[in-house]
PDB file of C-alpha atoms (C1' of nucleotides) in Angstrom:
ATOM      1  CA  MET T1328     -12.571   0.662 -21.071  1.00 39.00           C
ATOM      2  CA  LYS T1329     -11.054  -2.362 -19.507  1.00 39.00           C
ATOM      3  CA  MET T1330     -12.762  -3.629 -16.417  1.00 45.00           C
ATOM      4  CA  LYS T1331     -10.089  -5.809 -14.953  1.00 50.00           C
ATOM      5  CA  LYS T1332      -9.725  -5.957 -11.213  1.00 62.00           C
ATOM      6  CA  ASN T1333      -6.568  -4.614  -9.668  1.00 75.00           C
ATOM      7  CA  VAL T1334      -6.683  -7.412  -7.158  1.00 80.00           C
ATOM      8  CA  GLN T1335      -4.389 -10.367  -7.631  1.00 77.00           C
ATOM      9  CA  LYS T1336      -5.230 -13.240  -5.375  1.00 84.00           C
ATOM     10  CA  ALA T1337      -6.611 -12.251  -2.031  1.00 92.00           C
ATOM     11  CA  HIS T1338      -5.949 -14.583   0.878  1.00 94.00           C
ATOM     12  CA  CYS T1339      -8.866 -13.132   2.805  1.00 95.00           C
ATOM     13  CA  ALA T1340     -11.296 -10.234   2.828  1.00 96.00           C
ATOM     14  CA  VAL T1341      -8.845  -7.993   4.667  1.00 97.00           C
ATOM     15  CA  ASP T1342      -6.243  -8.678   2.020  1.00 96.00           C
ATOM     16  CA  TYR T1343      -8.779  -8.036  -0.711  1.00 95.00           C
ATOM     17  CA  ALA T1344      -9.943  -4.718   0.710  1.00 95.00           C
ATOM     18  CA  PHE T1345      -6.428  -3.438   1.230  1.00 94.00           C
ATOM     19  CA  GLN T1346      -5.449  -4.364  -2.295  1.00 93.00           C
ATOM     20  CA  ARG T1347      -8.457  -2.547  -3.618  1.00 92.00           C
ATOM     21  CA  ILE T1348      -7.796   0.764  -1.880  1.00 93.00           C
ATOM     22  CA  GLY T1349      -4.050   0.343  -1.488  1.00 91.00           C
ATOM     23  CA  GLY T1350      -1.541   2.383  -3.432  1.00 93.00           C
ATOM     24  CA  LYS T1351      -0.193   5.772  -2.617  1.00 96.00           C
ATOM     25  CA  TYR T1352      -3.122   7.937  -3.678  1.00 97.00           C
ATOM     26  CA  LYS T1353      -6.339   5.925  -3.755  1.00 97.00           C
ATOM     27  CA  GLY T1354      -7.406   6.774  -0.229  1.00 97.00           C
ATOM     28  CA  ARG T1355      -6.808  10.474  -0.707  1.00 98.00           C
ATOM     29  CA  ILE T1356      -8.613  10.584  -4.035  1.00 98.00           C
ATOM     30  CA  LEU T1357     -11.658   8.795  -2.692  1.00 98.00           C
ATOM     31  CA  TRP T1358     -11.617  11.114   0.288  1.00 98.00           C
ATOM     32  CA  VAL T1359     -11.589  14.376  -1.675  1.00 98.00           C
ATOM     33  CA  LEU T1360     -14.425  13.065  -3.815  1.00 98.00           C
ATOM     34  CA  ARG T1361     -16.604  12.474  -0.775  1.00 98.00           C
ATOM     35  CA  GLU T1362     -18.640  15.645  -1.172  1.00 94.00           C
ATOM     36  CA  GLY T1363     -19.320  15.504  -4.863  1.00 97.00           C
ATOM     37  CA  ARG T1364     -17.873  15.427  -8.324  1.00 98.00           C
ATOM     38  CA  LEU T1365     -14.603  17.084  -9.163  1.00 98.00           C
ATOM     39  CA  ARG T1366     -12.910  17.910 -12.418  1.00 98.00           C
ATOM     40  CA  TYR T1367      -9.511  16.559 -13.336  1.00 98.00           C
ATOM     41  CA  GLY T1368      -7.833  19.872 -12.643  1.00 98.00           C
ATOM     42  CA  GLU T1369      -9.585  20.247  -9.317  1.00 98.00           C
ATOM     43  CA  LEU T1370      -8.399  16.799  -8.327  1.00 98.00           C
ATOM     44  CA  SER T1371      -4.829  17.548  -9.256  1.00 98.00           C
ATOM     45  CA  ARG T1372      -4.953  20.589  -7.005  1.00 97.00           C
ATOM     46  CA  ALA T1373      -6.746  18.790  -4.176  1.00 97.00           C
ATOM     47  CA  VAL T1374      -4.345  15.863  -4.101  1.00 98.00           C
ATOM     48  CA  VAL T1375      -1.186  17.850  -3.408  1.00 96.00           C
ATOM     49  CA  GLY T1376       1.968  16.412  -4.859  1.00 96.00           C
ATOM     50  CA  ILE T1377       0.436  14.023  -7.360  1.00 98.00           C
ATOM     51  CA  THR T1378       1.754  14.073 -10.911  1.00 97.00           C
ATOM     52  CA  PRO T1379      -0.564  13.969 -13.933  1.00 98.00           C
ATOM     53  CA  LYS T1380       0.702  10.505 -14.705  1.00 98.00           C
ATOM     54  CA  MET T1381      -0.148   9.100 -11.302  1.00 98.00           C
ATOM     55  CA  LEU T1382      -3.454  10.925 -11.163  1.00 98.00           C
ATOM     56  CA  THR T1383      -4.582   9.564 -14.505  1.00 98.00           C
ATOM     57  CA  GLN T1384      -3.324   6.091 -13.719  1.00 97.00           C
ATOM     58  CA  THR T1385      -4.946   5.959 -10.300  1.00 98.00           C
ATOM     59  CA  LEU T1386      -8.219   7.331 -11.617  1.00 98.00           C
ATOM     60  CA  LYS T1387      -8.270   4.592 -14.250  1.00 97.00           C
ATOM     61  CA  GLU T1388      -7.681   1.929 -11.645  1.00 96.00           C
ATOM     62  CA  LEU T1389     -10.401   3.288  -9.409  1.00 96.00           C
ATOM     63  CA  GLU T1390     -12.750   3.402 -12.359  1.00 96.00           C
ATOM     64  CA  ALA T1391     -11.886  -0.152 -13.402  1.00 94.00           C
ATOM     65  CA  ASP T1392     -12.546  -1.174  -9.829  1.00 92.00           C
ATOM     66  CA  GLN T1393     -15.879   0.589  -9.980  1.00 94.00           C
ATOM     67  CA  LEU T1394     -15.176   2.883  -7.086  1.00 96.00           C
ATOM     68  CA  ILE T1395     -15.476   6.053  -9.133  1.00 98.00           C
ATOM     69  CA  THR T1396     -17.248   7.146 -12.315  1.00 98.00           C
ATOM     70  CA  ARG T1397     -15.811   9.217 -15.101  1.00 98.00           C
ATOM     71  CA  LYS T1398     -18.039  11.562 -17.042  1.00 98.00           C
ATOM     72  CA  ALA T1399     -16.704  13.407 -20.051  1.00 97.00           C
ATOM     73  CA  TYR T1400     -18.478  16.409 -21.555  1.00 97.00           C
ATOM     74  CA  PHE T1401     -17.912  16.961 -25.227  1.00 93.00           C
ATOM     75  CA  GLU T1402     -17.126  20.611 -25.139  1.00 93.00           C
ATOM     76  CA  VAL T1403     -14.257  22.929 -25.869  1.00 91.00           C
ATOM     77  CA  PRO T1404     -12.315  23.277 -23.673  1.00 94.00           C
ATOM     78  CA  PRO T1405     -12.552  19.676 -22.484  1.00 96.00           C
ATOM     79  CA  LYS T1406     -14.328  18.946 -19.240  1.00 97.00           C
ATOM     80  CA  VAL T1407     -14.244  15.703 -17.292  1.00 98.00           C
ATOM     81  CA  GLU T1408     -15.800  15.039 -13.934  1.00 98.00           C
ATOM     82  CA  TYR T1409     -15.142  12.249 -11.491  1.00 98.00           C
ATOM     83  CA  SER T1410     -17.451  11.107  -8.740  1.00 98.00           C
ATOM     84  CA  LEU T1411     -17.832   8.222  -6.336  1.00 98.00           C
ATOM     85  CA  THR T1412     -19.956   5.216  -7.193  1.00 98.00           C
ATOM     86  CA  ASP T1413     -22.242   3.763  -4.542  1.00 97.00           C
ATOM     87  CA  THR T1414     -19.587   1.188  -3.779  1.00 96.00           C
ATOM     88  CA  GLY T1415     -17.021   3.923  -3.469  1.00 97.00           C
ATOM     89  CA  MET T1416     -19.258   5.901  -1.155  1.00 97.00           C
ATOM     90  CA  GLU T1417     -19.539   2.938   1.153  1.00 96.00           C
ATOM     91  CA  LEU T1418     -15.842   3.359   1.839  1.00 96.00           C
ATOM     92  CA  ILE T1419     -16.062   6.944   3.026  1.00 97.00           C
ATOM     93  CA  PRO T1420     -17.115   6.175   6.601  1.00 95.00           C
ATOM     94  CA  PHE T1421     -14.084   3.916   6.987  1.00 93.00           C
ATOM     95  CA  ILE T1422     -11.690   6.377   5.469  1.00 95.00           C
ATOM     96  CA  SER T1423     -13.171   8.997   7.739  1.00 96.00           C
ATOM     97  CA  GLN T1424     -12.449   6.763  10.691  1.00 94.00           C
ATOM     98  CA  MET T1425      -8.910   6.219   9.503  1.00 94.00           C
ATOM     99  CA  ARG T1426      -8.528   9.930   9.141  1.00 96.00           C
ATOM    100  CA  SER T1427      -9.649  10.605  12.691  1.00 95.00           C
ATOM    101  CA  TRP T1428      -7.244   8.000  13.924  1.00 95.00           C
ATOM    102  CA  GLY T1429      -4.469   9.552  11.844  1.00 94.00           C
ATOM    103  CA  GLU T1430      -5.198  13.035  13.138  1.00 95.00           C
ATOM    104  CA  LYS T1431      -5.070  11.870  16.698  1.00 93.00           C
ATOM    105  CA  GLN T1432      -1.811  10.030  16.082  1.00 91.00           C
ATOM    106  CA  MET T1433      -0.201  12.963  14.322  1.00 91.00           C
ATOM    107  CA  SER T1434      -0.965  15.280  17.211  1.00 91.00           C
ATOM    108  CA  THR T1435       0.200  12.936  19.957  1.00 85.00           C
ATOM    109  CA  ASN T1436       3.549  12.252  18.338  1.00 70.00           C
TER     110      ASN T1436
ATOM    111  CA  MET J 247      15.283  -1.069  18.931  1.00 38.00           C
ATOM    112  CA  LYS J 248      14.965   1.740  16.502  1.00 38.00           C
ATOM    113  CA  MET J 249      11.861   3.805  16.876  1.00 43.00           C
ATOM    114  CA  LYS J 250      11.781   5.572  13.586  1.00 48.00           C
ATOM    115  CA  LYS J 251       8.450   6.168  11.980  1.00 61.00           C
ATOM    116  CA  ASN J 252       7.694   4.433   8.740  1.00 75.00           C
ATOM    117  CA  VAL J 253       5.872   7.524   7.600  1.00 81.00           C
ATOM    118  CA  GLN J 254       7.640   9.900   5.268  1.00 77.00           C
ATOM    119  CA  LYS J 255       5.849  13.173   4.837  1.00 84.00           C
ATOM    120  CA  ALA J 256       2.120  12.927   5.066  1.00 92.00           C
ATOM    121  CA  HIS J 257       0.099  15.444   3.114  1.00 94.00           C
ATOM    122  CA  CYS J 258      -2.921  14.883   5.309  1.00 95.00           C
ATOM    123  CA  ALA J 259      -4.296  12.558   7.952  1.00 96.00           C
ATOM    124  CA  VAL J 260      -5.647  10.147   5.350  1.00 97.00           C
ATOM    125  CA  ASP J 261      -2.221   9.945   3.772  1.00 96.00           C
ATOM    126  CA  TYR J 262      -0.625   9.449   7.165  1.00 95.00           C
ATOM    127  CA  ALA J 263      -2.948   6.651   8.194  1.00 95.00           C
ATOM    128  CA  PHE J 264      -2.564   4.763   4.949  1.00 94.00           C
ATOM    129  CA  GLN J 265       1.190   4.990   5.123  1.00 93.00           C
ATOM    130  CA  ARG J 266       1.097   3.632   8.606  1.00 92.00           C
ATOM    131  CA  ILE J 267      -0.943   0.527   7.843  1.00 94.00           C
ATOM    132  CA  GLY J 268      -0.001   0.234   4.185  1.00 92.00           C
ATOM    133  CA  GLY J 269       2.163  -2.532   2.822  1.00 93.00           C
ATOM    134  CA  LYS J 270       1.182  -5.984   1.820  1.00 95.00           C
ATOM    135  CA  TYR J 271       0.770  -7.628   5.216  1.00 97.00           C
ATOM    136  CA  LYS J 272       0.207  -5.030   7.930  1.00 97.00           C
ATOM    137  CA  GLY J 273      -3.557  -5.141   7.792  1.00 97.00           C
ATOM    138  CA  ARG J 274      -3.680  -8.916   7.943  1.00 98.00           C
ATOM    139  CA  ILE J 275      -1.215  -9.122  10.827  1.00 98.00           C
ATOM    140  CA  LEU J 276      -3.091  -6.568  12.888  1.00 98.00           C
ATOM    141  CA  TRP J 277      -6.291  -8.418  12.124  1.00 98.00           C
ATOM    142  CA  VAL J 278      -5.128 -11.844  13.280  1.00 98.00           C
ATOM    143  CA  LEU J 279      -3.811 -10.271  16.472  1.00 98.00           C
ATOM    144  CA  ARG J 280      -7.208  -8.825  17.318  1.00 98.00           C
ATOM    145  CA  GLU J 281      -8.156 -11.517  19.792  1.00 94.00           C
ATOM    146  CA  GLY J 282      -4.912 -11.734  21.716  1.00 97.00           C
ATOM    147  CA  ARG J 283      -1.248 -12.454  21.604  1.00 98.00           C
ATOM    148  CA  LEU J 284       0.273 -14.865  19.127  1.00 98.00           C
ATOM    149  CA  ARG J 285       3.674 -16.457  18.849  1.00 98.00           C
ATOM    150  CA  TYR J 286       5.904 -15.989  15.844  1.00 98.00           C
ATOM    151  CA  GLY J 287       5.138 -19.441  14.532  1.00 98.00           C
ATOM    152  CA  GLU J 288       1.415 -18.998  15.017  1.00 98.00           C
ATOM    153  CA  LEU J 289       1.571 -15.763  13.072  1.00 98.00           C
ATOM    154  CA  SER J 290       3.443 -17.359  10.216  1.00 98.00           C
ATOM    155  CA  ARG J 291       0.713 -19.957   9.974  1.00 97.00           C
ATOM    156  CA  ALA J 292      -2.128 -17.470  10.357  1.00 97.00           C
ATOM    157  CA  VAL J 293      -0.844 -15.119   7.676  1.00 97.00           C
ATOM    158  CA  VAL J 294      -0.857 -17.598   4.815  1.00 96.00           C
ATOM    159  CA  GLY J 295       1.798 -17.077   2.195  1.00 95.00           C
ATOM    160  CA  ILE J 296       4.096 -14.792   4.155  1.00 97.00           C
ATOM    161  CA  THR J 297       7.801 -15.609   4.229  1.00 97.00           C
ATOM    162  CA  PRO J 298       9.882 -15.429   7.431  1.00 97.00           C
ATOM    163  CA  LYS J 299      11.686 -12.429   6.043  1.00 97.00           C
ATOM    164  CA  MET J 300       8.534 -10.427   5.397  1.00 98.00           C
ATOM    165  CA  LEU J 301       6.976 -11.505   8.659  1.00 98.00           C
ATOM    166  CA  THR J 302       9.977 -10.392  10.696  1.00 98.00           C
ATOM    167  CA  GLN J 303      10.353  -7.195   8.739  1.00 97.00           C
ATOM    168  CA  THR J 304       6.688  -6.253   9.002  1.00 98.00           C
ATOM    169  CA  LEU J 305       6.573  -7.070  12.693  1.00 98.00           C
ATOM    170  CA  LYS J 306       9.526  -4.766  13.256  1.00 96.00           C
ATOM    171  CA  GLU J 307       7.840  -1.953  11.400  1.00 96.00           C
ATOM    172  CA  LEU J 308       4.628  -2.408  13.314  1.00 96.00           C
ATOM    173  CA  GLU J 309       6.569  -2.417  16.555  1.00 96.00           C
ATOM    174  CA  ALA J 310       8.534   0.689  15.593  1.00 93.00           C
ATOM    175  CA  ASP J 311       5.214   2.316  14.783  1.00 92.00           C
ATOM    176  CA  GLN J 312       3.906   1.266  18.169  1.00 94.00           C
ATOM    177  CA  LEU J 313       1.004  -0.698  16.820  1.00 96.00           C
ATOM    178  CA  ILE J 314       2.154  -3.989  18.298  1.00 98.00           C
ATOM    179  CA  THR J 315       4.297  -5.118  21.219  1.00 98.00           C
ATOM    180  CA  ARG J 316       6.937  -7.796  21.181  1.00 98.00           C
ATOM    181  CA  LYS J 317       7.540  -9.862  24.262  1.00 98.00           C
ATOM    182  CA  ALA J 318      10.410 -12.346  24.365  1.00 97.00           C
ATOM    183  CA  TYR J 319      10.621 -15.086  26.978  1.00 97.00           C
ATOM    184  CA  PHE J 320      14.081 -16.234  27.843  1.00 93.00           C
ATOM    185  CA  GLU J 321      13.530 -19.932  27.626  1.00 92.00           C
ATOM    186  CA  VAL J 322      14.678 -22.855  25.580  1.00 90.00           C
ATOM    187  CA  PRO J 323      13.220 -23.289  23.066  1.00 93.00           C
ATOM    188  CA  PRO J 324      12.749 -19.581  22.320  1.00 96.00           C
ATOM    189  CA  LYS J 325       9.315 -18.077  22.690  1.00 97.00           C
ATOM    190  CA  VAL J 326       8.189 -14.701  21.453  1.00 98.00           C
ATOM    191  CA  GLU J 327       4.710 -13.283  21.622  1.00 98.00           C
ATOM    192  CA  TYR J 328       3.216 -10.375  19.741  1.00 98.00           C
ATOM    193  CA  SER J 329       0.150  -8.415  20.718  1.00 98.00           C
ATOM    194  CA  LEU J 330      -1.627  -5.214  19.796  1.00 98.00           C
ATOM    195  CA  THR J 331      -0.930  -1.987  21.616  1.00 98.00           C
ATOM    196  CA  ASP J 332      -3.834   0.255  22.536  1.00 97.00           C
ATOM    197  CA  THR J 333      -3.134   2.325  19.459  1.00 96.00           C
ATOM    198  CA  GLY J 334      -3.152  -0.810  17.355  1.00 97.00           C
ATOM    199  CA  MET J 335      -6.426  -1.946  18.857  1.00 97.00           C
ATOM    200  CA  GLU J 336      -8.046   1.308  17.868  1.00 96.00           C
ATOM    201  CA  LEU J 337      -7.543   0.243  14.267  1.00 96.00           C
ATOM    202  CA  ILE J 338      -9.439  -2.999  14.599  1.00 97.00           C
ATOM    203  CA  PRO J 339     -12.924  -1.506  14.126  1.00 95.00           C
ATOM    204  CA  PHE J 340     -11.699   0.067  10.924  1.00 94.00           C
ATOM    205  CA  ILE J 341     -10.123  -3.121   9.629  1.00 96.00           C
ATOM    206  CA  SER J 342     -13.225  -5.014  10.627  1.00 96.00           C
ATOM    207  CA  GLN J 343     -15.399  -2.748   8.534  1.00 94.00           C
ATOM    208  CA  MET J 344     -13.003  -2.935   5.617  1.00 94.00           C
ATOM    209  CA  ARG J 345     -13.229  -6.667   5.921  1.00 96.00           C
ATOM    210  CA  SER J 346     -17.029  -6.665   5.814  1.00 95.00           C
ATOM    211  CA  TRP J 347     -16.914  -4.424   2.798  1.00 94.00           C
ATOM    212  CA  GLY J 348     -14.386  -6.746   1.173  1.00 94.00           C
ATOM    213  CA  GLU J 349     -16.493  -9.812   1.855  1.00 95.00           C
ATOM    214  CA  LYS J 350     -19.529  -8.206   0.323  1.00 93.00           C
ATOM    215  CA  GLN J 351     -17.544  -7.121  -2.712  1.00 91.00           C
ATOM    216  CA  MET J 352     -15.979 -10.522  -3.191  1.00 91.00           C
ATOM    217  CA  SER J 353     -19.359 -12.229  -3.206  1.00 91.00           C
ATOM    218  CA  THR J 354     -21.068  -9.779  -5.553  1.00 85.00           C
ATOM    219  CA  ASN J 355     -18.325  -9.944  -8.158  1.00 71.00           C
TER     220      ASN J 355
ATOM    221  C1'  DC U  56      11.659 -21.949  17.670  1.00 92.09           C
ATOM    222  C1'  DA U  57      12.369 -17.547  15.900  1.00 92.09           C
ATOM    223  C1'  DG U  58      14.576 -15.445  13.356  1.00 92.09           C
ATOM    224  C1'  DA U  59      19.108 -13.330  10.292  1.00 92.09           C
ATOM    225  C1'  DA U  60      21.726 -12.963   5.947  1.00 92.09           C
ATOM    226  C1'  DT U  61      22.037 -12.715   0.922  1.00 92.09           C
ATOM    227  C1'  DC U  62      20.897 -12.146  -3.539  1.00 92.09           C
ATOM    228  C1'  DC U  63      17.870 -10.569  -6.879  1.00 92.09           C
ATOM    229  C1'  DC U  64      13.952  -8.782  -9.530  1.00 92.09           C
ATOM    230  C1'  DC U  65      10.052  -6.279 -10.750  1.00 92.09           C
ATOM    231  C1'  DC U  66       7.126  -2.480 -10.948  1.00 92.09           C
ATOM    232  C1'  DA U  67       5.025   1.440  -8.464  1.00 92.09           C
ATOM    233  C1'  DC U  68       6.215   5.754  -8.737  1.00 92.09           C
ATOM    234  C1'  DG U  69       8.795   9.970 -10.160  1.00 92.09           C
ATOM    235  C1'  DA U  70      10.509  13.474 -13.671  1.00 92.09           C
ATOM    236  C1'  DT U  71      10.039  15.471 -17.869  1.00 92.09           C
ATOM    237  C1'  DA U  72       8.143  16.521 -22.147  1.00 92.09           C
ATOM    238  C1'  DC U  73       4.514  16.588 -25.451  1.00 92.09           C
ATOM    239  C1'  DT U  74      -0.700  16.886 -27.472  1.00 92.09           C
ATOM    240  C1'  DG U  75      -5.901  16.840 -29.207  1.00 92.09           C
TER     241       DG U  75
ATOM    242  C1'  DC O1402      -8.117  21.424 -20.051  1.00 92.09           C
ATOM    243  C1'  DA O1403      -7.201  16.827 -19.545  1.00 92.09           C
ATOM    244  C1'  DG O1404      -4.636  14.072 -20.428  1.00 92.09           C
ATOM    245  C1'  DT O1405      -0.150  10.694 -23.170  1.00 92.09           C
ATOM    246  C1'  DA O1406       4.392   9.066 -23.897  1.00 92.09           C
ATOM    247  C1'  DT O1407       9.063   7.807 -22.319  1.00 92.09           C
ATOM    248  C1'  DC O1408      12.592   6.937 -19.564  1.00 92.09           C
ATOM    249  C1'  DG O1409      14.651   5.860 -15.186  1.00 92.09           C
ATOM    250  C1'  DT O1410      15.025   4.272 -10.360  1.00 92.09           C
ATOM    251  C1'  DG O1411      14.482   2.666  -5.496  1.00 92.09           C
ATOM    252  C1'  DG O1412      12.926  -0.325  -2.533  1.00 92.09           C
ATOM    253  C1'  DG O1413       9.180  -3.532  -1.491  1.00 92.09           C
ATOM    254  C1'  DG O1414       8.953  -8.011  -1.824  1.00 92.09           C
ATOM    255  C1'  DG O1415      10.424 -13.047  -3.169  1.00 92.09           C
ATOM    256  C1'  DA O1416      13.496 -17.289  -2.803  1.00 92.09           C
ATOM    257  C1'  DT O1417      16.862 -19.571  -0.532  1.00 92.09           C
ATOM    258  C1'  DT O1418      20.081 -20.709   2.943  1.00 92.09           C
ATOM    259  C1'  DC O1419      21.929 -20.464   7.538  1.00 92.09           C
ATOM    260  C1'  DT O1420      21.971 -20.008  13.012  1.00 92.09           C
ATOM    261  C1'  DG O1421      21.737 -19.068  18.413  1.00 92.09           C
TER     262       DG O1421
END
DNA sequence: CAGAATCCCCCACGATACTG
DNA sequence: CAGTATCGTGGGGGATTCTG
């Protein structure tokens, strides 16, 4: 697996952080993984509206960025579980904060 | 000034929040405005690498989203100041934490 | 000084279909 | 079940020039 960073050339730490969890689905995926591992199919149901292509692609980016871990079980039928790394878990409090802010905004608008 | 929301159809509060401060420069602009108002020219120097087009465009979006306020002084030469709204200020703790996380990540990688 | 106006390109993302 | 493979597109963003 490639381990390249999905961060181009950050002008500052804010820039860097936003590049790392930017994209349309990264925040939501990290968020639904907050309570434990989920299988691919569970993720695709939890992240409403995501296509298999985008799910797979985003999961790969998050893995390359070491925010999540992929664990494949060699069984039939196939089974793959995704979970947060320690670094990924460190983001949950912030995302939680963002979520509270978002909830408040959505209700007052 | 148009007041449309730059948020399409959020699937959840996390989605909503990320749409609202997504984009390449929004986080950085909010961050540099944390300590007070800045003029257009000061912003363009503070947000290194941004073009006038993107600065103007992003400022308009942030204003339409009610995260910043624009105040124009009718003088010669022109003078325009931007500052955070209360709603925008509420995001600063979050961005601050993201920034700390980013700094840590940048140093340990 | 603080933008507006154009032109243009790339790629994130979507839709659809297929597979070990 | 957990993905690939292809094809297509819109708009986010860049470069450059102009102006009240």
